[in-house]
GROMACS .gro file of C-alpha atoms in nm:
model
  437
    1UNK     CA    1  -1.311   3.459  -0.619
    2UNK     CA    2  -1.222   3.107  -0.715
    3UNK     CA    3  -1.464   3.106  -1.004
    4UNK     CA    4  -1.302   3.430  -1.145
    5UNK     CA    5  -0.956   3.242  -1.105
    6UNK     CA    6  -1.070   2.957  -1.275
    7UNK     CA    7  -1.228   3.159  -1.561
    8UNK     CA    8  -0.896   3.348  -1.595
    9UNK     CA    9  -0.719   3.000  -1.586
   10UNK     CA   10  -0.917   2.891  -1.866
   11UNK     CA   11  -0.844   3.198  -2.091
   12UNK     CA   12  -0.480   3.145  -2.016
   13UNK     CA   13  -0.516   2.790  -2.108
   14UNK     CA   14  -0.656   2.863  -2.447
   15UNK     CA   15  -0.417   3.160  -2.510
   16UNK     CA   16  -0.105   2.927  -2.453
   17UNK     CA   17  -0.206   2.615  -2.624
   18UNK     CA   18   0.147   2.462  -2.650
   19UNK     CA   19   0.236   2.523  -2.291
   20UNK     CA   20  -0.107   2.400  -2.165
   21UNK     CA   21  -0.079   2.082  -2.377
   22UNK     CA   22   0.262   2.015  -2.254
   23UNK     CA   23   0.165   2.065  -1.889
   24UNK     CA   24  -0.163   1.852  -1.919
   25UNK     CA   25   0.006   1.563  -2.090
   26UNK     CA   26   0.315   1.573  -1.852
   27UNK     CA   27   0.086   1.561  -1.566
   28UNK     CA   28  -0.136   1.311  -1.716
   29UNK     CA   29   0.151   1.062  -1.787
   30UNK     CA   30   0.295   1.117  -1.427
   31UNK     CA   31  -0.054   1.040  -1.283
   32UNK     CA   32  -0.117   0.752  -1.510
   33UNK     CA   33   0.198   0.578  -1.401
   34UNK     CA   34   0.118   0.644  -1.032
   35UNK     CA   35  -0.274   0.530  -1.084
   36UNK     CA   36  -0.158   0.215  -1.271
   37UNK     CA   37   0.046   0.104  -0.970
   38UNK     CA   38  -0.243   0.198  -0.728
   39UNK     CA   39  -0.498   0.007  -0.919
   40UNK     CA   40  -0.296  -0.297  -0.958
   41UNK     CA   41  -0.263  -0.330  -0.591
   42UNK     CA   42  -0.627  -0.223  -0.540
   43UNK     CA   43  -0.730  -0.527  -0.734
   44UNK     CA   44  -0.503  -0.732  -0.535
   45UNK     CA   45  -0.628  -0.607  -0.196
   46UNK     CA   46  -0.969  -0.473  -0.241
   47UNK     CA   47  -1.283  -0.682  -0.159
   48UNK     CA   48  -1.391  -0.745  -0.507
   49UNK     CA   49  -1.609  -1.002  -0.648
   50UNK     CA   50  -1.617  -1.305  -0.544
   51UNK     CA   51  -1.336  -1.236  -0.279
   52UNK     CA   52  -1.561  -0.987  -0.087
   53UNK     CA   53  -1.420  -1.112   0.247
   54UNK     CA   54  -1.059  -1.062   0.179
   55UNK     CA   55  -1.020  -0.854   0.498
   56UNK     CA   56  -1.140  -1.148   0.708
   57UNK     CA   57  -0.960  -1.423   0.518
   58UNK     CA   58  -0.665  -1.615   0.611
   59UNK     CA   59  -0.458  -1.884   0.441
   60UNK     CA   60  -0.246  -2.194   0.525
   61UNK     CA   61  -0.085  -2.308   0.224
   62UNK     CA   62   0.263  -2.460   0.308
   63UNK     CA   63   0.418  -2.671   0.569
   64UNK     CA   64   0.761  -2.821   0.632
   65UNK     CA   65   0.814  -3.168   0.773
   66UNK     CA   66   1.172  -3.283   0.837
   67UNK     CA   67   1.339  -3.550   1.062
   68UNK     CA   68   1.721  -3.654   1.087
   69UNK     CA   69   1.739  -3.765   0.742
   70UNK     CA   70   1.519  -3.575   0.505
   71UNK     CA   71   1.296  -3.261   0.489
   72UNK     CA   72   0.977  -3.228   0.277
   73UNK     CA   73   0.794  -2.900   0.198
   74UNK     CA   74   0.436  -2.924   0.060
   75UNK     CA   75   0.091  -2.876   0.213
   76UNK     CA   76  -0.138  -3.085   0.474
   77UNK     CA   77  -0.278  -3.446   0.425
   78UNK     CA   78  -0.636  -3.564   0.454
   79UNK     CA   79  -0.527  -3.721   0.784
   80UNK     CA   80  -0.416  -3.377   0.903
   81UNK     CA   81  -0.767  -3.247   0.816
   82UNK     CA   82  -0.952  -3.516   1.001
   83UNK     CA   83  -0.720  -3.509   1.312
   84UNK     CA   84  -0.676  -3.127   1.385
   85UNK     CA   85  -0.681  -2.893   1.080
   86UNK     CA   86  -1.044  -2.864   1.043
   87UNK     CA   87  -1.127  -2.836   1.405
   88UNK     CA   88  -0.992  -2.510   1.498
   89UNK     CA   89  -1.250  -2.305   1.719
   90UNK     CA   90  -1.137  -1.961   1.636
   91UNK     CA   91  -1.272  -1.960   1.275
   92UNK     CA   92  -1.630  -1.897   1.132
   93UNK     CA   93  -1.539  -2.106   0.831
   94UNK     CA   94  -1.278  -2.355   0.713
   95UNK     CA   95  -1.240  -2.477   0.361
   96UNK     CA   96  -0.989  -2.737   0.235
   97UNK     CA   97  -0.872  -2.708  -0.125
   98UNK     CA   98  -0.683  -3.031  -0.281
   99UNK     CA   99  -0.420  -2.989  -0.539
  100UNK     CA  100  -0.438  -3.274  -0.788
  101UNK     CA  101  -0.189  -3.244  -1.091
  102UNK     CA  102  -0.414  -3.490  -1.311
  103UNK     CA  103  -0.719  -3.278  -1.246
  104UNK     CA  104  -0.612  -2.922  -1.212
  105UNK     CA  105  -0.322  -2.925  -1.468
  106UNK     CA  106  -0.391  -3.220  -1.709
  107UNK     CA  107  -0.770  -3.227  -1.730
  108UNK     CA  108  -0.956  -3.169  -2.058
  109UNK     CA  109  -1.302  -3.106  -2.151
  110UNK     CA  110  -1.455  -3.319  -2.439
  111UNK     CA  111  -1.729  -3.096  -2.570
  112UNK     CA  112  -2.050  -3.251  -2.719
  113UNK     CA  113  -2.006  -3.038  -3.044
  114UNK     CA  114  -1.656  -3.218  -3.092
  115UNK     CA  115  -1.521  -2.875  -3.151
  116UNK     CA  116  -1.195  -2.969  -2.982
  117UNK     CA  117  -1.071  -3.047  -2.627
  118UNK     CA  118  -0.981  -2.765  -2.399
  119UNK     CA  119  -0.827  -2.731  -2.073
  120UNK     CA  120  -1.033  -2.544  -1.811
  121UNK     CA  121  -0.921  -2.398  -1.472
  122UNK     CA  122  -1.028  -2.661  -1.202
  123UNK     CA  123  -1.035  -2.623  -0.839
  124UNK     CA  124  -1.105  -2.928  -0.596
  125UNK     CA  125  -1.259  -2.796  -0.287
  126UNK     CA  126  -1.561  -2.845  -0.030
  127UNK     CA  127  -1.897  -2.710   0.030
  128UNK     CA  128  -1.743  -2.452   0.293
  129UNK     CA  129  -1.554  -2.289  -0.017
  130UNK     CA  130  -1.878  -2.139  -0.118
  131UNK     CA  131  -1.941  -1.992   0.230
  132UNK     CA  132  -1.630  -1.796   0.215
  133UNK     CA  133  -1.651  -1.678  -0.135
  134UNK     CA  134  -1.974  -1.496  -0.234
  135UNK     CA  135  -2.047  -1.652  -0.565
  136UNK     CA  136  -2.370  -1.558  -0.723
  137UNK     CA  137  -2.541  -1.860  -0.821
  138UNK     CA  138  -2.745  -1.803  -1.140
  139UNK     CA  139  -2.898  -2.156  -1.123
  140UNK     CA  140  -2.884  -2.450  -0.872
  141UNK     CA  141  -2.649  -2.471  -0.562
  142UNK     CA  142  -2.306  -2.594  -0.443
  143UNK     CA  143  -2.246  -2.968  -0.394
  144UNK     CA  144  -2.318  -3.076  -0.046
  145UNK     CA  145  -2.130  -3.254   0.235
  146UNK     CA  146  -2.301  -3.566   0.120
  147UNK     CA  147  -2.164  -3.530  -0.218
  148UNK     CA  148  -1.820  -3.468  -0.085
  149UNK     CA  149  -1.816  -3.780   0.139
  150UNK     CA  150  -1.953  -4.013  -0.120
  151UNK     CA  151  -1.713  -3.903  -0.397
  152UNK     CA  152  -2.015  -3.839  -0.645
  153UNK     CA  153  -1.910  -3.655  -0.953
  154UNK     CA  154  -2.096  -3.333  -0.906
  155UNK     CA  155  -1.979  -2.989  -1.053
  156UNK     CA  156  -2.031  -2.615  -1.015
  157UNK     CA  157  -1.954  -2.437  -1.338
  158UNK     CA  158  -1.919  -2.078  -1.430
  159UNK     CA  159  -2.157  -1.903  -1.664
  160UNK     CA  160  -1.887  -1.863  -1.956
  161UNK     CA  161  -1.801  -2.228  -1.955
  162UNK     CA  162  -2.184  -2.311  -1.936
  163UNK     CA  163  -2.235  -2.092  -2.277
  164UNK     CA  164  -1.942  -2.272  -2.412
  165UNK     CA  165  -2.062  -2.604  -2.330
  166UNK     CA  166  -2.431  -2.578  -2.357
  167UNK     CA  167  -2.501  -2.244  -2.536
  168UNK     CA  168  -2.694  -2.111  -2.247
  169UNK     CA  169  -2.690  -2.060  -1.870
  170UNK     CA  170  -3.053  -2.146  -1.807
  171UNK     CA  171  -3.155  -2.526  -1.766
  172UNK     CA  172  -2.806  -2.653  -1.719
  173UNK     CA  173  -2.837  -2.798  -1.399
  174UNK     CA  174  -2.857  -3.172  -1.406
  175UNK     CA  175  -2.685  -3.185  -1.745
  176UNK     CA  176  -2.342  -3.377  -1.783
  177UNK     CA  177  -2.013  -3.273  -1.939
  178UNK     CA  178  -1.693  -3.496  -2.001
  179UNK     CA  179  -1.389  -3.421  -1.811
  180UNK     CA  180  -1.098  -3.618  -1.917
  181UNK     CA  181  -1.344  -3.874  -2.043
  182UNK     CA  182  -1.514  -3.908  -1.720
  183UNK     CA  183  -1.886  -3.761  -1.677
  184UNK     CA  184  -1.981  -3.495  -1.418
  185UNK     CA  185  -2.319  -3.376  -1.362
  186UNK     CA  186  -2.368  -2.997  -1.320
  187UNK     CA  187  -2.528  -2.887  -0.971
  188UNK     CA  188  -2.507  -2.523  -0.994
  189UNK     CA  189  -2.398  -2.212  -1.220
  190UNK     CA  190  -2.220  -1.910  -1.086
  191UNK     CA  191  -2.129  -1.586  -1.231
  192UNK     CA  192  -1.749  -1.641  -1.295
  193UNK     CA  193  -1.495  -1.426  -1.135
  194UNK     CA  194  -1.153  -1.311  -1.293
  195UNK     CA  195  -0.814  -1.460  -1.299
  196UNK     CA  196  -0.708  -1.151  -1.129
  197UNK     CA  197  -0.882  -1.288  -0.815
  198UNK     CA  198  -0.665  -1.606  -0.812
  199UNK     CA  199  -0.767  -1.754  -0.463
  200UNK     CA  200  -1.114  -1.815  -0.580
  201UNK     CA  201  -1.090  -1.833  -0.948
  202UNK     CA  202  -1.174  -2.157  -1.165
  203UNK     CA  203  -1.404  -2.242  -1.421
  204UNK     CA  204  -1.496  -2.585  -1.275
  205UNK     CA  205  -1.542  -2.660  -0.900
  206UNK     CA  206  -1.539  -3.004  -0.796
  207UNK     CA  207  -1.547  -3.199  -0.460
  208UNK     CA  208  -1.206  -3.295  -0.391
  209UNK     CA  209  -1.294  -3.642  -0.320
  210UNK     CA  210  -1.326  -3.734  -0.695
  211UNK     CA  211  -0.959  -3.719  -0.703
  212UNK     CA  212  -0.871  -4.089  -0.620
  213UNK     CA  213  -0.549  -4.025  -0.442
  214UNK     CA  214  -0.674  -3.747  -0.185
  215UNK     CA  215  -0.632  -3.971   0.120
  216UNK     CA  216  -0.265  -4.048   0.046
  217UNK     CA  217   0.058  -3.887   0.161
  218UNK     CA  218   0.371  -3.877  -0.036
  219UNK     CA  219   0.590  -3.955   0.236
  220UNK     CA  220   0.500  -4.232   0.470
  221UNK     CA  221   0.733  -4.116   0.762
  222UNK     CA  222   0.526  -3.786   0.738
  223UNK     CA  223   0.167  -3.867   0.790
  224UNK     CA  224   0.045  -3.500   0.801
  225UNK     CA  225   0.235  -3.439   0.467
  226UNK     CA  226  -0.004  -3.382   0.173
  227UNK     CA  227  -0.172  -3.163  -0.080
  228UNK     CA  228  -0.432  -2.979   0.110
  229UNK     CA  229  -0.440  -2.603   0.167
  230UNK     CA  230  -0.666  -2.428   0.412
  231UNK     CA  231  -0.864  -2.110   0.382
  232UNK     CA  232  -0.995  -1.956   0.698
  233UNK     CA  233  -1.287  -1.696   0.749
  234UNK     CA  234  -1.270  -1.519   1.053
  235UNK     CA  235  -1.508  -1.272   1.244
  236UNK     CA  236  -1.257  -0.982   1.310
  237UNK     CA  237  -0.892  -0.900   1.368
  238UNK     CA  238  -0.946  -1.039   1.736
  239UNK     CA  239  -1.047  -1.395   1.608
  240UNK     CA  240  -0.770  -1.365   1.353
  241UNK     CA  241  -0.514  -1.338   1.630
  242UNK     CA  242  -0.682  -1.598   1.848
  243UNK     CA  243  -0.666  -1.844   1.527
  244UNK     CA  244  -0.305  -1.794   1.492
  245UNK     CA  245  -0.231  -1.859   1.862
  246UNK     CA  246  -0.442  -2.162   1.835
  247UNK     CA  247  -0.240  -2.294   1.521
  248UNK     CA  248   0.086  -2.221   1.724
  249UNK     CA  249  -0.045  -2.414   2.018
  250UNK     CA  250  -0.145  -2.717   1.789
  251UNK     CA  251   0.209  -2.709   1.632
  252UNK     CA  252   0.373  -2.716   1.953
  253UNK     CA  253   0.162  -3.000   2.077
  254UNK     CA  254   0.211  -3.208   1.779
  255UNK     CA  255   0.597  -3.151   1.779
  256UNK     CA  256   0.595  -3.256   2.142
  257UNK     CA  257   0.379  -3.567   2.077
  258UNK     CA  258   0.632  -3.666   1.794
  259UNK     CA  259   0.954  -3.543   1.917
  260UNK     CA  260   1.245  -3.752   1.769
  261UNK     CA  261   1.027  -3.881   1.458
  262UNK     CA  262   0.953  -3.553   1.281
  263UNK     CA  263   0.911  -3.158   1.335
  264UNK     CA  264   0.644  -2.966   1.166
  265UNK     CA  265   0.696  -2.599   1.078
  266UNK     CA  266   0.401  -2.375   0.968
  267UNK     CA  267   0.603  -2.052   1.002
  268UNK     CA  268   0.383  -1.757   1.047
  269UNK     CA  269   0.057  -1.881   0.906
  270UNK     CA  270  -0.228  -1.854   0.882
  271UNK     CA  271  -0.133  -1.553   0.674
  272UNK     CA  272  -0.378  -1.265   0.612
  273UNK     CA  273  -0.503  -1.189   0.247
  274UNK     CA  274  -0.299  -0.866   0.258
  275UNK     CA  275   0.029  -1.037   0.358
  276UNK     CA  276  -0.004  -1.313   0.100
  277UNK     CA  277  -0.011  -1.048  -0.172
  278UNK     CA  278   0.341  -0.928  -0.059
  279UNK     CA  279   0.467  -1.249   0.038
  280UNK     CA  280   0.557  -1.481  -0.234
  281UNK     CA  281   0.568  -1.800   0.008
  282UNK     CA  282   0.516  -1.849   0.369
  283UNK     CA  283   0.864  -1.929   0.438
  284UNK     CA  284   0.986  -1.576   0.296
  285UNK     CA  285   1.077  -1.334   0.554
  286UNK     CA  286   0.866  -1.021   0.517
  287UNK     CA  287   1.002  -0.694   0.624
  288UNK     CA  288   0.715  -0.412   0.646
  289UNK     CA  289   0.959  -0.118   0.637
  290UNK     CA  290   1.152  -0.252   0.328
  291UNK     CA  291   0.818  -0.249   0.148
  292UNK     CA  292   0.738   0.095   0.277
  293UNK     CA  293   1.061   0.238   0.144
  294UNK     CA  294   1.014   0.034  -0.177
  295UNK     CA  295   0.678   0.200  -0.234
  296UNK     CA  296   0.796   0.530  -0.115
  297UNK     CA  297   1.077   0.535  -0.357
  298UNK     CA  298   0.854   0.451  -0.644
  299UNK     CA  299   0.618   0.731  -0.562
  300UNK     CA  300   0.890   0.968  -0.533
  301UNK     CA  301   1.010   0.874  -0.877
  302UNK     CA  302   0.680   0.880  -1.031
  303UNK     CA  303   0.574   1.216  -0.900
  304UNK     CA  304   0.890   1.404  -0.808
  305UNK     CA  305   1.068   1.380  -1.151
  306UNK     CA  306   0.765   1.493  -1.352
  307UNK     CA  307   0.701   1.753  -1.081
  308UNK     CA  308   1.049   1.893  -1.136
  309UNK     CA  309   0.999   1.905  -1.514
  310UNK     CA  310   0.675   2.106  -1.459
  311UNK     CA  311   0.814   2.314  -1.216
  312UNK     CA  312   1.078   2.436  -1.478
  313UNK     CA  313   0.788   2.500  -1.721
  314UNK     CA  314   0.595   2.715  -1.463
  315UNK     CA  315   0.904   2.912  -1.365
  316UNK     CA  316   0.964   3.003  -1.743
  317UNK     CA  317   0.594   3.103  -1.753
  318UNK     CA  318   0.598   3.297  -1.456
  319UNK     CA  319   0.875   3.523  -1.588
  320UNK     CA  320   0.671   3.600  -1.888
  321UNK     CA  321   0.380   3.706  -1.649
  322UNK     CA  322   0.598   3.938  -1.435
  323UNK     CA  323   0.472   4.256  -1.587
  324UNK     CA  324   0.124   4.135  -1.523
  325UNK     CA  325   0.201   4.044  -1.148
  326UNK     CA  326   0.368   4.375  -1.112
  327UNK     CA  327   0.068   4.601  -1.234
  328UNK     CA  328  -0.161   4.390  -1.004
  329UNK     CA  329   0.079   4.452  -0.725
  330UNK     CA  330   0.081   4.833  -0.790
  331UNK     CA  331  -0.317   4.821  -0.769
  332UNK     CA  332  -0.289   4.656  -0.415
  333UNK     CA  333  -0.313   4.311  -0.492
  334UNK     CA  334  -0.139   4.117  -0.212
  335UNK     CA  335   0.114   3.824  -0.248
  336UNK     CA  336  -0.109   3.585  -0.120
  337UNK     CA  337  -0.385   3.692  -0.362
  338UNK     CA  338  -0.161   3.647  -0.655
  339UNK     CA  339  -0.015   3.331  -0.522
  340UNK     CA  340  -0.377   3.176  -0.497
  341UNK     CA  341  -0.451   3.294  -0.830
  342UNK     CA  342  -0.157   3.106  -0.982
  343UNK     CA  343  -0.210   2.789  -0.775
  344UNK     CA  344  -0.584   2.770  -0.884
  345UNK     CA  345  -0.486   2.825  -1.255
  346UNK     CA  346  -0.232   2.545  -1.218
  347UNK     CA  347  -0.480   2.322  -1.023
  348UNK     CA  348  -0.709   2.347  -1.307
  349UNK     CA  349  -0.440   2.231  -1.566
  350UNK     CA  350  -0.340   1.959  -1.323
  351UNK     CA  351  -0.709   1.832  -1.281
  352UNK     CA  352  -0.734   1.804  -1.669
  353UNK     CA  353  -0.408   1.610  -1.657
  354UNK     CA  354  -0.538   1.399  -1.384
  355UNK     CA  355  -0.865   1.316  -1.573
  356UNK     CA  356  -0.659   1.239  -1.890
  357UNK     CA  357  -0.388   1.028  -1.676
  358UNK     CA  358  -0.704   0.838  -1.518
  359UNK     CA  359  -0.837   0.750  -1.848
  360UNK     CA  360  -0.509   0.662  -1.982
  361UNK     CA  361  -0.451   0.431  -1.686
  362UNK     CA  362  -0.799   0.259  -1.729
  363UNK     CA  363  -0.732   0.212  -2.104
  364UNK     CA  364  -0.360   0.069  -2.033
  365UNK     CA  365  -0.499  -0.177  -1.753
  366UNK     CA  366  -0.794  -0.305  -1.969
  367UNK     CA  367  -0.554  -0.339  -2.260
  368UNK     CA  368  -0.279  -0.513  -2.089
  369UNK     CA  369  -0.490  -0.710  -1.816
  370UNK     CA  370  -0.325  -1.018  -1.910
  371UNK     CA  371   0.027  -0.929  -1.811
  372UNK     CA  372   0.016  -0.577  -1.651
  373UNK     CA  373  -0.115  -0.692  -1.328
  374UNK     CA  374   0.134  -0.934  -1.274
  375UNK     CA  375   0.430  -0.710  -1.373
  376UNK     CA  376   0.512  -0.632  -1.001
  377UNK     CA  377   0.490  -0.984  -0.873
  378UNK     CA  378   0.806  -1.151  -0.735
  379UNK     CA  379   0.745  -1.452  -0.983
  380UNK     CA  380   0.529  -1.355  -1.255
  381UNK     CA  381   0.338  -1.633  -1.444
  382UNK     CA  382   0.160  -1.623  -1.782
  383UNK     CA  383  -0.201  -1.671  -1.785
  384UNK     CA  384  -0.315  -2.014  -1.870
  385UNK     CA  385  -0.496  -2.031  -2.215
  386UNK     CA  386  -0.862  -1.987  -2.185
  387UNK     CA  387  -0.857  -1.819  -1.852
  388UNK     CA  388  -1.074  -1.513  -1.810
  389UNK     CA  389  -0.861  -1.228  -1.687
  390UNK     CA  390  -1.135  -0.962  -1.728
  391UNK     CA  391  -1.135  -0.617  -1.534
  392UNK     CA  392  -1.483  -0.546  -1.400
  393UNK     CA  393  -1.624  -0.196  -1.319
  394UNK     CA  394  -1.582  -0.236  -0.946
  395UNK     CA  395  -1.217  -0.282  -1.007
  396UNK     CA  396  -1.164   0.040  -1.189
  397UNK     CA  397  -1.444   0.264  -1.097
  398UNK     CA  398  -1.390   0.262  -0.731
  399UNK     CA  399  -1.404   0.560  -0.474
  400UNK     CA  400  -1.041   0.481  -0.364
  401UNK     CA  401  -0.930   0.520  -0.724
  402UNK     CA  402  -1.105   0.831  -0.749
  403UNK     CA  403  -0.986   0.959  -0.413
  404UNK     CA  404  -0.615   0.850  -0.509
  405UNK     CA  405  -0.633   1.049  -0.843
  406UNK     CA  406  -0.764   1.376  -0.668
  407UNK     CA  407  -0.494   1.353  -0.412
  408UNK     CA  408  -0.222   1.305  -0.671
  409UNK     CA  409  -0.347   1.605  -0.863
  410UNK     CA  410  -0.319   1.815  -0.540
  411UNK     CA  411   0.008   1.693  -0.470
  412UNK     CA  412   0.153   1.747  -0.825
  413UNK     CA  413   0.020   2.090  -0.820
  414UNK     CA  414   0.182   2.188  -0.489
  415UNK     CA  415   0.502   2.028  -0.595
  416UNK     CA  416   0.534   2.194  -0.952
  417UNK     CA  417   0.364   2.526  -0.895
  418UNK     CA  418   0.405   2.627  -0.537
  419UNK     CA  419   0.810   2.714  -0.550
  420UNK     CA  420   0.828   2.890  -0.880
  421UNK     CA  421   0.518   3.118  -0.825
  422UNK     CA  422   0.631   3.198  -0.463
  423UNK     CA  423   1.005   3.284  -0.584
  424UNK     CA  424   0.859   3.509  -0.890
  425UNK     CA  425   0.622   3.706  -0.662
  426UNK     CA  426   0.915   3.786  -0.415
  427UNK     CA  427   1.029   4.029  -0.693
  428UNK     CA  428   0.995   4.395  -0.615
  429UNK     CA  429   0.707   4.567  -0.786
  430UNK     CA  430   0.958   4.794  -0.965
  431UNK     CA  431   1.153   4.495  -1.117
  432UNK     CA  432   0.814   4.340  -1.213
  433UNK     CA  433   0.698   4.661  -1.379
  434UNK     CA  434   1.048   4.705  -1.585
  435UNK     CA  435   0.988   4.365  -1.753
  436UNK     CA  436   0.705   4.569  -1.951
  437UNK     CA  437   0.984   4.724  -2.147
   0.00000   0.00000   0.00000
């Protein structure tokens, strides 16, 4: 029976090309807009390379220190790492990243072919970083703990940077390049990630000890104030809760020990990856139900408005088919059978529109990848020149994306077709047959 309905739907589609085209285009536009929003947040939240452990990753990025005279907000100092920040028991891996303005913002590579200096994306970190993020090493290995402690100038670089510097990704380990007129030796080459995975993205990964000021603190009265942020990898949600409790206990203990000198505030950190996506900074208050209302309203606008337009088109079409429905009723077809036929016919059109919408969404995200993925951020930033913001296959061709597309097709079909079809089929047979005149 369903096969027969689909054949009839295909015949009607060919008989009414204008209606079918408008219906498919309207459906495709609604689904494309909805899928763009869904895929933007999928890329931000899903476990994609190299951030495959997003569900088990937490961050401690900002701290606040204040006394009677002043207040500073920054990150943690090297002293904090040594005294307590790297010694939490409820974490499988703890990694520290250092923010150095000279190396992360003002560093330039001087290529050997003298093609012109360029600014790479640099991340100053430690060996534990490569245990949290699943980088695929094409050659070599990460720098070691000994390299970190000695301050030796070793570097892990991405494959795209290796090709730019050396013309190949093979035989690169052991070779050197100049960064701000200082030579660094390559110890490993990884398959680069995308700028759309910002927690792990860089083109050059260096031991943070190569920065000459990594042990200093900007304010002597706050010894734990510095420029280090922490990334934690936990086993499960239970360990994540235990880690938060441990961090709260350490904060309470330190504030009691230094009462009258200064007070440290870590807010609700460490924060989960999902929360970090929706929270611009840790001090910002996060309202879960406000976000639910925001996305609910967005979904309502993206689906309900097109559904109302499509519903009007279907109502007009049903009026022209009243005679057909009346004849079928007179030969014993029930209202449920006729309603099912109409729904299947419109589902075929909606599925075609869904395929069109999904393709349009993919093309739009690929073409606008350098700005579209940041469109819904509270504080959107331009992608730095030279950064690679590619969209990988796993970001777009994902089961969740296809599932969302199918559900949207069904929902849009129900919203647009059910009410007008049901209202038309409620009319008496005599009225329907009269429409043949």
